[in-house]
XYZ file of C-alpha atoms in Angstrom:
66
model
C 81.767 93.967 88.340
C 84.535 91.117 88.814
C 86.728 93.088 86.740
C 86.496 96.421 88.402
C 87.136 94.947 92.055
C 90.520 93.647 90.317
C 91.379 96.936 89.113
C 90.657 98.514 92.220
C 92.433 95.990 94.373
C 95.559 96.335 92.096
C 95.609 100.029 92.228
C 95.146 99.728 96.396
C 98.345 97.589 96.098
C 100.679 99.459 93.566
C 99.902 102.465 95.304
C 102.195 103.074 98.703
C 99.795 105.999 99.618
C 96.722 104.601 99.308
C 98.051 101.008 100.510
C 99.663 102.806 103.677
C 96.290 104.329 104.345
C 94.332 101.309 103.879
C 96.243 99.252 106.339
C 96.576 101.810 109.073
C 92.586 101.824 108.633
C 92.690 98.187 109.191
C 94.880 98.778 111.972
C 92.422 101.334 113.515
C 89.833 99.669 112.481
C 91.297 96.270 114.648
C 92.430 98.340 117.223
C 88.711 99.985 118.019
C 87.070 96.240 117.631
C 89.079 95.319 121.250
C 88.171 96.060 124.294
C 90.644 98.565 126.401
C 91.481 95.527 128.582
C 93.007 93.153 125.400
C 94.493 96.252 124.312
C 96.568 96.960 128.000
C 97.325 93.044 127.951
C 98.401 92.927 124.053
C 100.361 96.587 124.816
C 102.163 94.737 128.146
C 103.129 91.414 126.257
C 104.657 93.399 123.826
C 106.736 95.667 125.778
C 107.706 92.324 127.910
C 108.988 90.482 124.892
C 111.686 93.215 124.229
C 112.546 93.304 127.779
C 113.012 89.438 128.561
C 114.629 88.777 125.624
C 117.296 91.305 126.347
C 118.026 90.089 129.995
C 117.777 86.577 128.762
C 120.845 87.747 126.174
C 122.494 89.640 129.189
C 122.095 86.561 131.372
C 123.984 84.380 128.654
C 126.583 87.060 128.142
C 127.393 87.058 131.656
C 127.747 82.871 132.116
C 129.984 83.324 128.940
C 132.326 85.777 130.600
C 133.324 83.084 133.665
């Protein structure tokens, strides 16, 4: 039994198409365990991060330039 879980985890893992599959099924998986409100706050954060850190870069740029 030991022996063919090994085998089958190695060919998940050597295998991009059936790895790829198997971790957007995690990912779906994850995704339908939350509810939709730590989904909006995870989906805000994340578009927030992008956006401070670029007018934190802008902000430096600018105190550089006087």
């Amino acid at each position: 039994m030991e022996n063919e879980d090994q085998d089958f985890w190695k060919a998940l893992l050597t295998n991009r198409n059936l790895r790829s599959r198997f971790i957007r099924d995690l990912e779906i998986q994850a995704i339908s365990s939350r509810s939709a409100e730590d989904l909006a706050t995870r989906y805000r954060e994340e578009e927030m991060l992008p956006r401070k850190a670029a007018l934190a870069s802008q902000s430096a740029a600018s105190r550089r330039s006087w």
